[in-house]
Amino acid sequence: MPNQQRVELQMPFRPEYLPLATGCVEQAVQAYGMGRGEAMHLALAVEEVYSFLANRTTPGQRLRLSCRFAGYYAEVVCRFQRGGLPVEAFNITTTVSSDDEKSLEEMGLLLAARTVDQLRISAEAAEMGVHFIKEKLYPSVQDDLPDFAATGPFHLAEPEAELLKQFAVRVHSRFGAKTPPPFQCPGKLVDMVCCGEYDAVLLVDGKGNVGAGILWHCRNKLAEAYGPFVFCDQPRLATQGLEACLAKLARQGLLCLVVQQPPAEMPDGFFEPLEAAGSVLYRQLEEDNGSVAYIHPDIADFYRAETQRLFLPRQLHQALRQGEAGSPRSAFSARMNRPAGQVVLTALWVGEDAAAVLQQHVKALRQAGFNEIIFQLDTGEASQAELSPALLAGGFVPRYILPWGGRGDVLVWTQREEA
Amino acid sequence: MAGSFPPLESLVPRHIQHIEPYIPSKPDDVLRQMFGCERIHRLNNNENALGPSPKAMEALAAIDLFQASVYPSGDAFHLRTKLADRFGLTPDSFIVGNGANEVIAFVIKAFCQEGDNIITADKTFAVYEWVAEFSGYEARLVPLGEDYGFDDDAMLAAIDARTKVLFLCSPNNPTGSYWSEAKLRRFLDRIDGRQIVVLDEAYCEFVEAADFPDGMKLLHEYPNLLVFRTFSKMFALAGLRIGFMAGAEKLIDVVRRTCVVYSVNSFAQQAAIGSLEDATEHIGRTRAMVRQAREFLGPELDKLGLFHLAGEANYMMIRLPMSDTLAYRKLMAQGLMVRSMTGFRFPNHIRVTLGELPVMEKLAEGLKNILPG
Ligand SMILES: Cc1ncc(COP(=O)(O)O)c(C=O)c1O
């Protein structure tokens, strides 16, 4: 993939090396053809993390810094040995004493998160990683293309640049301010598909008009799609597009396909609704032969009812602590989508302080302007069962099960809007 | 843990990094518990519900278990002799493998090198495509024609200088379609020996139609042809893993260079020899069962308004007004295990094995239960 130009650097955590780290990021990101502004933002984020770590790591620890360009964004990852730091140091709320506004402002990592588009914390075999993503800037949609009356037959076309741009404009003409993010900038859509992170099926007529399209991307074992959208008076194109999308997804080892906010033209009979409102549609791509779900008794009735409704073969293990010593500390990872005001929390470690840490996260995130807080609880991890009481106490409501969304099923919670 | 974790990014070839392992279904006892059903009828793998033939059972019963300590015949010597008699070829025209699946891998290994490709259909048995891809070769997938059959012109058009093998499945799994002998001959004539053509006849013993070509007979005329057969389907020895390929001696000699010796165990070889002895009777009884199942199920599905497609083999494909993977779960809850076809690029279709009538009746009932409305 020509776009994936990777740069890597390893160095000790010593103040005199800081310019090396920030300089590397600045240079690499500009070499990727991105603007100086974006490069500076990423360098600033790395500076915050570096300083934060340099004060806390033991001597001899090293930072592994990598920069990667994926066509429409640059990703900078700071990796370091897992044992070198207490994991809870990476809670975005660390050092925030709950009532002190000032210390919130001083919180380096949260500040770092504000300069980038996405922040993610990962735990790999022996390392932890802090990932910063900054997207390239693109002009937003300028034109308007109304739906049209079909005159000839449609065929499946390769998703090449001009067709993708037309696709984005057509989706934008339909949805205006509510256009799903991948379609907001036509040039970005082209780069997203070109770098291989997204794929699309387009149905095009003899004159090059895009009559229908569907776009998707894959994360782990899950594909998430937008569409199918139909832009002419041929409703059958929705089924045709969906079938072509499913044919492309077959034999790729993916387990499921999800469509959030399905369009009106979604054909019947391909998906199952995961929740009552029908705003999350789901389809498995492989046969489900069952798994174990670790569930706290407080949530067992909900879980059992949902798995029965969905005919999901699950063995529920009620995971309940029985006085045994657990890990004292918790660490959560936050995937922030700043423009959408949305944040997705997941658990890296669950400890005795889970409820308090959750509360701190919610407070800090609300203050930072995130109005949609989602918690994804992985029922394939026994230790996460303990989170349910903390989530319930924190005002979160279980919304639906996303089967095979993580190591096991993911139980998706959202926080009730505060009155 | 001693030592560091190996650097998988550099150790694992790119084409392997992108491949997902095949996940086989779990054993019955585990599935029964998961789905909460008392019994599971396996209608997902096109097995023969009648079980192995009496002579095959006899051969298995007569096995001296102490022989487990001794290596099997490394080239299935006696079985190849029997096959030679049966098909009028020499023993050296055969390679026996650990299921037909293994011989697919032998052929690709024998003929392909970096940059080469194989050609097959998009909606057919997946193993040709898988083996090619995890070996690092391109699999060119030609869409099936309107008639659910392989598209001869399009396959020929897909050939280039790096094409080594074309895989045909006859009758096709899952559509049951096949080319008449005349059409197959025309195709082979147009290839004119430039590439290897594999004719996978895993289900040929089920076919009763007069115009169905017998690949074994064509071997005399087409030295670039390889025919695959298996003991898993009609002969009901799937659990023992044994299948074979036949072709011109010179071609077989090339493929043999890539074979794993001793991959076929002694018991499988004995059972296969046994099943050739009463093949005629066993085939007759099985065909009668499959015919009865097909004649029952077809009208039942018509009554339910479900489109279905059954060729001459022991399976039928059914289109549902719902996701096939959801149907799978709902049928499993009733103890009916079918094959969901999203992976075969037939979304919202299932494939079922045609077996004994009482089970077919349960299947019809089970389908009725899951249909909306
Ligand atoms: C068309 C086809 N070829 C080959 C095989 C493999 O059979 P075996 O069990 O001999 O490996 C199958 C099994 O499903 C099949 O359907």
Coordinates of N, CA and C and ligand atoms in Angstrom, one line a residue, chain B residues 45-46 98-102 104 125 128 169 173 200 202-203 229-233 238 241-243, ligand 1:
Chain B
N45 N -23.4 -30.9 6.0 CA -22.2 -31.3 5.3 C -22.4 -32.3 4.2
N46 N -23.6 -32.5 3.8 CA -23.9 -33.5 2.7 C -23.4 -34.9 2.9
N98 N -5.9 -37.7 2.1 CA -6.7 -37.6 3.3 C -7.9 -36.7 3.0
G99 N -8.8 -37.3 2.3 CA -10.0 -36.5 1.8 C -9.6 -35.9 0.5
A100 N -10.6 -35.6 -0.3 CA -10.3 -34.9 -1.6 C -9.7 -33.5 -1.3
N101 N -10.0 -33.0 -0.1 CA -9.4 -31.7 0.2 C -7.9 -31.7 0.2
E102 N -7.3 -32.8 0.6 CA -5.9 -32.9 0.6 C -5.3 -32.9 -0.9
I104 N -6.6 -31.4 -3.4 CA -6.7 -30.1 -4.0 C -5.4 -29.4 -3.7
F125 N -17.6 -24.7 -4.2 CA -16.9 -25.2 -3.0 C -15.7 -24.2 -2.8
Y128 N -10.9 -24.6 -3.2 CA -9.9 -24.3 -4.3 C -9.4 -22.9 -4.1
C169 N -16.5 -27.8 -10.7 CA -17.2 -28.7 -9.7 C -18.4 -29.3 -10.3
N173 N -21.3 -27.8 -6.1 CA -21.7 -27.6 -4.7 C -21.7 -26.1 -4.5
D200 N -13.9 -31.7 -10.3 CA -14.2 -32.2 -8.9 C -15.6 -32.9 -9.0
A202 N -17.0 -34.8 -6.6 CA -17.3 -35.3 -5.2 C -18.7 -36.0 -5.1
Y203 N -19.6 -35.5 -5.9 CA -21.0 -35.9 -5.8 C -21.5 -36.7 -7.0
R229 N -12.4 -37.5 -6.7 CA -13.5 -38.2 -6.1 C -13.3 -38.3 -4.6
T230 N -14.4 -38.7 -3.9 CA -14.2 -38.8 -2.5 C -15.0 -40.0 -1.9
F231 N -14.6 -40.5 -0.8 CA -15.4 -41.6 -0.1 C -16.2 -40.9 1.0
S232 N -16.2 -39.6 1.1 CA -16.9 -38.9 2.2 C -18.4 -38.8 1.9
K233 N -18.8 -38.7 0.7 CA -20.2 -38.4 0.4 C -21.0 -39.7 0.2
A238 N -16.8 -40.1 5.7 CA -16.3 -38.7 5.9 C -15.4 -38.7 7.1
R241 N -11.7 -39.7 6.5 CA -10.9 -38.9 5.6 C -10.2 -39.6 4.5
I242 N -10.9 -39.9 3.4 CA -10.2 -40.5 2.3 C -10.9 -40.1 1.0
G243 N -10.1 -39.7 0.0 CA -10.6 -39.3 -1.3 C -9.4 -39.6 -2.3
Ligands
LIG1 C1 -17.2 -30.3 -4.1 C2 -16.5 -30.9 -3.0 N1 -15.2 -31.3 -3.2 C3 -14.5 -31.9 -2.3 C4 -14.9 -32.0 -1.0 C5 -14.0 -32.6 0.0 O1 -14.3 -33.8 0.4 P1 -13.4 -34.7 1.4 O2 -14.2 -35.0 2.5 O3 -13.0 -35.9 0.6 O4 -12.2 -33.9 1.7 C6 -16.2 -31.6 -0.7 C7 -16.8 -31.7 0.7 O5 -17.6 -31.1 1.1 C8 -17.0 -31.0 -1.7 O6 -18.2 -30.6 -1.5

